[in-house]
Coordinates of C-alpha atoms and ligand atoms in Angstrom, one line a residue:
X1 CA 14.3 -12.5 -1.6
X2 CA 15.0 -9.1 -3.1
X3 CA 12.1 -6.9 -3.9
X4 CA 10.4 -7.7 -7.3
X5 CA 9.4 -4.8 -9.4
X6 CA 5.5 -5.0 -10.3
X7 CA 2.2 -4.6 -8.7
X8 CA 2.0 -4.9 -5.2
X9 CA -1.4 -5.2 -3.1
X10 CA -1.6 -3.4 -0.3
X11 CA -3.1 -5.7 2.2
X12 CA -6.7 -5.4 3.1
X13 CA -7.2 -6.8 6.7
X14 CA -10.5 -8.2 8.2
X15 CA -11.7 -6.7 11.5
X16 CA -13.8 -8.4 14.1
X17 CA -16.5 -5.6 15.2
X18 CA -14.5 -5.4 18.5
X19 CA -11.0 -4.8 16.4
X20 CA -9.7 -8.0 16.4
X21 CA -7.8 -9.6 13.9
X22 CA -9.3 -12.1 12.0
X23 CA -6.8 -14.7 11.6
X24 CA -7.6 -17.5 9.6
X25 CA -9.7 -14.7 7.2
X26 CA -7.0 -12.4 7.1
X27 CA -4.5 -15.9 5.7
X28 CA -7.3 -16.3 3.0
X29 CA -7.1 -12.9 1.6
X30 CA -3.2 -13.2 1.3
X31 CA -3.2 -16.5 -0.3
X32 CA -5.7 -15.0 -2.8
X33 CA -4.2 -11.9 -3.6
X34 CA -0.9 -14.2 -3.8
X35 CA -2.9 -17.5 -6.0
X36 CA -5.5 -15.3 -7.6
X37 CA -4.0 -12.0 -8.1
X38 CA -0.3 -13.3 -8.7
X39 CA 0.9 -9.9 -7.4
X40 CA 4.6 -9.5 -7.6
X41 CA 4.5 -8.3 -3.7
X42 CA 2.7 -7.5 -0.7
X43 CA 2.7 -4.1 1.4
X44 CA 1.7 -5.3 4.8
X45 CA 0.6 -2.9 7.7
X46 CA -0.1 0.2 5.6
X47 CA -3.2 2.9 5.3
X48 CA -5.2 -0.1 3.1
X49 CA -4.2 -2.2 6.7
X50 CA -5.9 0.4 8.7
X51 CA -2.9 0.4 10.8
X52 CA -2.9 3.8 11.6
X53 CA -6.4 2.8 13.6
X54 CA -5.3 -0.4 15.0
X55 CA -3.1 -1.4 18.5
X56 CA 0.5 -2.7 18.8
X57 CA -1.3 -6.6 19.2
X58 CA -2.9 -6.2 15.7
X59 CA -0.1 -4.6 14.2
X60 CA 2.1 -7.4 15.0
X61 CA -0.7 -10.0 14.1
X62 CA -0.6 -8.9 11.0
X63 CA 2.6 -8.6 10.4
X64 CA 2.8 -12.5 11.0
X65 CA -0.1 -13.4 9.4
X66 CA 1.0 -12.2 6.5
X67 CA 4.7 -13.6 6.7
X68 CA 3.7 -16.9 7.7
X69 CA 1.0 -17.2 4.5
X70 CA 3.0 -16.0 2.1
X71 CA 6.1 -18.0 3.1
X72 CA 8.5 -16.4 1.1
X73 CA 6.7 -16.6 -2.2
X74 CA 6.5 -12.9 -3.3
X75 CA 8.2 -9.5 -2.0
X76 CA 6.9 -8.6 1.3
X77 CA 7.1 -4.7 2.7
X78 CA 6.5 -4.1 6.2
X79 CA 5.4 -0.6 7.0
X80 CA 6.4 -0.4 10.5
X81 CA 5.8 4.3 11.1
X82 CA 3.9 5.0 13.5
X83 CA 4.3 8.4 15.8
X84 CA 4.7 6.4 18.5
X85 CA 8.4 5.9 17.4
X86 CA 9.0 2.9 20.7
X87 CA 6.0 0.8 19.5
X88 CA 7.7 0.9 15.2
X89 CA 10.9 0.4 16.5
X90 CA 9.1 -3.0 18.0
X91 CA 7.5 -3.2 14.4
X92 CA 10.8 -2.7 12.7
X93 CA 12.6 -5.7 15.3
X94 CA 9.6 -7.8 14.2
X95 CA 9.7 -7.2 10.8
X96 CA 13.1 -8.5 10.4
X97 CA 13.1 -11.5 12.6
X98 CA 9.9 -12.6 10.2
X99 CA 12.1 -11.8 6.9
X100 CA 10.5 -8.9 5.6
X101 CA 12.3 -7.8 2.4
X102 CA 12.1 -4.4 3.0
X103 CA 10.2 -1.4 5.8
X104 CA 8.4 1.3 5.0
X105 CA 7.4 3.8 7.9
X106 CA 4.8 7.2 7.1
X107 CA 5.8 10.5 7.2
X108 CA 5.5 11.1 11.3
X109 CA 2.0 13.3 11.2
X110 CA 0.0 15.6 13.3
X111 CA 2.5 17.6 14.9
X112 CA 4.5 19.7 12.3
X113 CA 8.2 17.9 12.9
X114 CA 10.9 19.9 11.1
X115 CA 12.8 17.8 8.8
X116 CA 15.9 16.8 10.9
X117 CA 13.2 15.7 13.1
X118 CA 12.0 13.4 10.2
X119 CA 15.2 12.6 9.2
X120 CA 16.3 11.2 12.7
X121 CA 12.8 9.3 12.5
X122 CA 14.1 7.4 9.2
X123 CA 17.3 6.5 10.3
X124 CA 16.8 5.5 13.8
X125 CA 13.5 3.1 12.3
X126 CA 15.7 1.8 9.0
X127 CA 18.7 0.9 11.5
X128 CA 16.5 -0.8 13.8
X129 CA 15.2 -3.3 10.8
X130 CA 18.6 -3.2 9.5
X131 CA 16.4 -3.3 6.0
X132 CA 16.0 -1.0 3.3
X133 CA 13.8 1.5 3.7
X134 CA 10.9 3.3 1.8
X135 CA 10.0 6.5 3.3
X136 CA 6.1 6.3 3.0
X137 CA 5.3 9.7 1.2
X138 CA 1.5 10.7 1.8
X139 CA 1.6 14.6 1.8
X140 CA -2.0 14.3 1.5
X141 CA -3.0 12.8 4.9
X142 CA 0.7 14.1 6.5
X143 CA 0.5 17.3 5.4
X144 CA 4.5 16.7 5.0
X145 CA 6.2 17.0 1.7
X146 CA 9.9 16.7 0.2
X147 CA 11.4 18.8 -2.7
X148 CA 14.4 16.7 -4.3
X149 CA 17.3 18.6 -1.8
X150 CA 15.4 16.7 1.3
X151 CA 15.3 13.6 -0.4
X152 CA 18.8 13.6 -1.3
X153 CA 19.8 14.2 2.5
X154 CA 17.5 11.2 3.1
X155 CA 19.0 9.3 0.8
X156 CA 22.5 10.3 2.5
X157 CA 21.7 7.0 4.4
X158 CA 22.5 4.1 3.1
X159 CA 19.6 2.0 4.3
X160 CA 17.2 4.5 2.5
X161 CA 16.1 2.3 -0.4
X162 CA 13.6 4.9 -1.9
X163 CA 10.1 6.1 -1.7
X164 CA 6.7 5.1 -1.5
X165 CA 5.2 8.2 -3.4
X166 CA 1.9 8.7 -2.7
X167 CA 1.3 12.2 -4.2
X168 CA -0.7 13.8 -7.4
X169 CA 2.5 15.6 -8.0
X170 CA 4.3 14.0 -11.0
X171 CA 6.5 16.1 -11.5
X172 CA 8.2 15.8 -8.4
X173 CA 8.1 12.0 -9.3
X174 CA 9.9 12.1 -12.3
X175 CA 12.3 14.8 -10.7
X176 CA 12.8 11.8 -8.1
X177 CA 13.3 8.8 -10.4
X178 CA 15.8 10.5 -12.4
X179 CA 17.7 12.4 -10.0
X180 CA 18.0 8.8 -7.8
X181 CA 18.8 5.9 -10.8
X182 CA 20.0 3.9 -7.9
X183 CA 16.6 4.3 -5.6
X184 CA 13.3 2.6 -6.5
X185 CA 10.2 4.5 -6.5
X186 CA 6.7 2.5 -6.0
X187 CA 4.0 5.0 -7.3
X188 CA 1.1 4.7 -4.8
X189 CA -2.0 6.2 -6.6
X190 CA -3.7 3.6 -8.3
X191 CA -5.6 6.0 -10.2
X192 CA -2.6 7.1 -11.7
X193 CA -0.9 3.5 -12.1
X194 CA 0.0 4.3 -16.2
X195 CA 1.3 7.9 -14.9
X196 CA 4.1 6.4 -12.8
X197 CA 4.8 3.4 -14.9
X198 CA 5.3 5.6 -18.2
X199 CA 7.8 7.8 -15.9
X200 CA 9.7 5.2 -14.6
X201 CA 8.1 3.9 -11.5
X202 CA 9.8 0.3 -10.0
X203 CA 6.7 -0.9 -8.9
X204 CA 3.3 0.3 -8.1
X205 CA 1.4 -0.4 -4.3
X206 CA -2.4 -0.1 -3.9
X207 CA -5.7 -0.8 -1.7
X208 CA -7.2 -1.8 -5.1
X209 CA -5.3 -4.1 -6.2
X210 CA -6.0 -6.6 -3.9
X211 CA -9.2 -7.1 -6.2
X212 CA -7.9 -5.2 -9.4
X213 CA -4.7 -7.1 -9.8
X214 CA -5.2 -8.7 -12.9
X215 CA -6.0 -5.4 -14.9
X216 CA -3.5 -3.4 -12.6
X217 CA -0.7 -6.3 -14.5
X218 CA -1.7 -6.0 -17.5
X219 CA -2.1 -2.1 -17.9
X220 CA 1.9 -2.5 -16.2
X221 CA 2.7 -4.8 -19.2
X222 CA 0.8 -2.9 -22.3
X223 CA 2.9 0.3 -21.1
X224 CA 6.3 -2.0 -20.7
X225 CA 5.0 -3.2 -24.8
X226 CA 4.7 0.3 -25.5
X227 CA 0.9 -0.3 -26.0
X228 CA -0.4 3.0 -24.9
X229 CA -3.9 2.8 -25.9
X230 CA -4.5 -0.5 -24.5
X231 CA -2.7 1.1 -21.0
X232 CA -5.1 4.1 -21.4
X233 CA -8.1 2.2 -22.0
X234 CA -6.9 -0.4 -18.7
X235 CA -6.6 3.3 -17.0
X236 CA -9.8 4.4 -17.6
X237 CA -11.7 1.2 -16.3
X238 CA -9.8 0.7 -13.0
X239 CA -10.6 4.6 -12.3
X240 CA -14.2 4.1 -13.2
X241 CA -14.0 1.4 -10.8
X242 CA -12.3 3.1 -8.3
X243 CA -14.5 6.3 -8.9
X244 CA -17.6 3.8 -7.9
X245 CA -16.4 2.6 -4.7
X246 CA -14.8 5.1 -3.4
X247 CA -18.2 6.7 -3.6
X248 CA -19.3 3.7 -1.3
X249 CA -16.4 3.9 1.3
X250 CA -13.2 2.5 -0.7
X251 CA -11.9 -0.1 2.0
X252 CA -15.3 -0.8 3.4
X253 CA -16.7 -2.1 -0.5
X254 CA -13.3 -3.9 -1.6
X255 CA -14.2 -6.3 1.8
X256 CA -17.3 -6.4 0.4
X257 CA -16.6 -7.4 -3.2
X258 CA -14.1 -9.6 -1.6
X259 CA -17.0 -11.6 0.6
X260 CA -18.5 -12.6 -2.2
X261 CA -16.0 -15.4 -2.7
X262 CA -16.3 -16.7 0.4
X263 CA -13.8 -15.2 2.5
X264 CA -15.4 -13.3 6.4
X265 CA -13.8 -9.8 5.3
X266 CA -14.9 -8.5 8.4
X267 CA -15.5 -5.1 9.0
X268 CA -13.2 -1.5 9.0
X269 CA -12.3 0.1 12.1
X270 CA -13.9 3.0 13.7
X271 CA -14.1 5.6 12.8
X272 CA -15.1 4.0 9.8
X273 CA -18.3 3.1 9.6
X274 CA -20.1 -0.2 8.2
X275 CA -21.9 -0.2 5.2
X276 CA -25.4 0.0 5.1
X277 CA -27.4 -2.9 3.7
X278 CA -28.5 -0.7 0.8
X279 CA -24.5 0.2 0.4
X280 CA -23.8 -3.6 0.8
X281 CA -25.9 -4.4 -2.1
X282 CA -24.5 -1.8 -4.1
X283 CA -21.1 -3.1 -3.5
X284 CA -22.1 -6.4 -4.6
X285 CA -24.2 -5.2 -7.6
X286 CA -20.5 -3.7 -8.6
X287 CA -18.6 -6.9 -8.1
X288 CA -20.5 -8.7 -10.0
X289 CA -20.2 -5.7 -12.8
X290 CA -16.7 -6.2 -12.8
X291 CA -16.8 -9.9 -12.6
X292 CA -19.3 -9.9 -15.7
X293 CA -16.7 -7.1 -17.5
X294 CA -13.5 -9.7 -16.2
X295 CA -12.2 -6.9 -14.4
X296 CA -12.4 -9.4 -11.2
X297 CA -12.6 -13.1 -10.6
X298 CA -14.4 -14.0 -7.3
Ligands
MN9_1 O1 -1.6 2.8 -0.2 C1 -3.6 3.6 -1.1 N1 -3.6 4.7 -0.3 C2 -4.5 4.9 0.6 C3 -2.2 3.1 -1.2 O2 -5.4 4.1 0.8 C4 -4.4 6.1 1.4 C5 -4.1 3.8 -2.6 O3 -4.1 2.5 -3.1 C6 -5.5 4.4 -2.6 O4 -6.3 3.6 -1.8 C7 -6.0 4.3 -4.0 C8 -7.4 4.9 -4.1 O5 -7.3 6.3 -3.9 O6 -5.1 5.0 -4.9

């Protein structure tokens, strides 16, 4: 399969207390955000993953988990980066032997690497996939950005597909999209969804949608009809939304929400911290908000 364009969950994945993968919960989500949320793809292994926090064992747990459920029913992107460039070259060998579409690795962090350094980090991980690529742009977190000369030199290699672009700055977005016709863009802000549909975005990759979906669809579709006061108004709700639980601890409440329907969601890992029981029933008080304003089913 080729990557779909659309909305894209990226994948929520259930923690025992001790870090552990939970298998047969983390199958459930997938299926749901595949059944329920008919998303047009899944971005497996990313920040929303908590990969960042989690050991080469659960990487590649999830990785299968999440191959294996979805059995080649909708796009699947790996995001393999990590700065430990052995153990996502591992990720990027795995990746392909489970049929990934597609890779994605972050911007290598923490240390300031100079941009052949970055380079070198793109190619070496797309060749090792053999996949197309999506450099995983988070300035934000990174502290690593791209103007449109760097991409182009990125983009000098053939298996860099495009860009995962996670970044307030539209501007550079739109620069991007029409500078590259041939390479897709996924916008990754949620809260700005209509923002990098109406300039051109292929797809769009988020933590919320793996309870948002529906909404996150339709606000795709009323900007594809041209129907920009019914996209504005979808807009408004998901940020509201979004504004809520992010006040709660973003990741921790979507598990939350998600419990409700039956599914052991787990917890984060450190350092996150759980939710209070007063937080907990504030996350639930908002599910069923959103399930009462059909925002959500449960
Ligand atoms: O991957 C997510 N990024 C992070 C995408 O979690 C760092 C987004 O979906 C955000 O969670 C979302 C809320 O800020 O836009």
């Amino acid at each position: 399969m080729k990557l779909e364009s659309g909305i894209y969950a990226a994948q929520l994945v259930p923690y025992t207390s001790d870090g552990i993968v939970k298998e047969e919960s983390l199958s459930a989500m997938v299926e749901r955000n595949i059944t329920l949320g008919k998303v047009d793809g899944l971005y497996i292994g990313g920040s929303t993953g908590e990969s960042f926090l989690s050991d080469t064992n659960a990487k590649k747990k999830v990785l299968e988990i999440a191959a294996e459920t979805n059995a080649g029913r909708v796009s699947m992107i790996a995001q393999i980066g990590s700065i430990n460039v052995k153990e996502a070259e591992e990720l990027a060998h795995l990746a392909t032997a489970l049929g990934y579409d597609a890779v994605s690795a972050v911007t290598p962090y923490y240390y300031r690497f100079n941009f052949s350094e970055i380079c070198d980090y793109y190619f070496r991980l797309a060749e090792a996939a053999n996949l197309p690529m999506l450099v995983y742009y988070i300035p934000a977190f990174t502290g690593t950005s791209f103007d449109i000369e760097q991409a182009r030199r990125l983009f000098e290699h053939p298996l860099i597909a495009g860009f995962k672009y996670t970044s307030g700055d539209l501007y550079t977005m739109e620069r991007l999209i029409s500078a590259f016709p041939d390479k897709i863009v996924f916008s990754g802000y949620d809260e700005l969804l209509l923002c990098g549909k109406a300039l051109g975005a292929f797809g769009a990759i988020g933590s919320t949608y793996n309870l948002f979906a529906h909404i996150a669809k339709e606000i795709w579709k009323n900007v594809d009809l041209g129907l920009l006061a019914q996209a504005r108004a979808g807009q408004a709700k998901l940020n509201s939304a979004i504004q809520e639980l992010t006040s709660l601890g973003l990741y921790q409440a979507l598990k939350e929400i998600i419990s409700i329907s039956g599914i052991d969601t787990g917890c984060c890992l450190p350092p996150f911290s759980p939710l209070s029981q007063e937080q907990k029933e504030k996350a639930d008080a908002l599910g069923r908000k959103y399930e009462d304003m059909k925002l959500i089913r449960l």
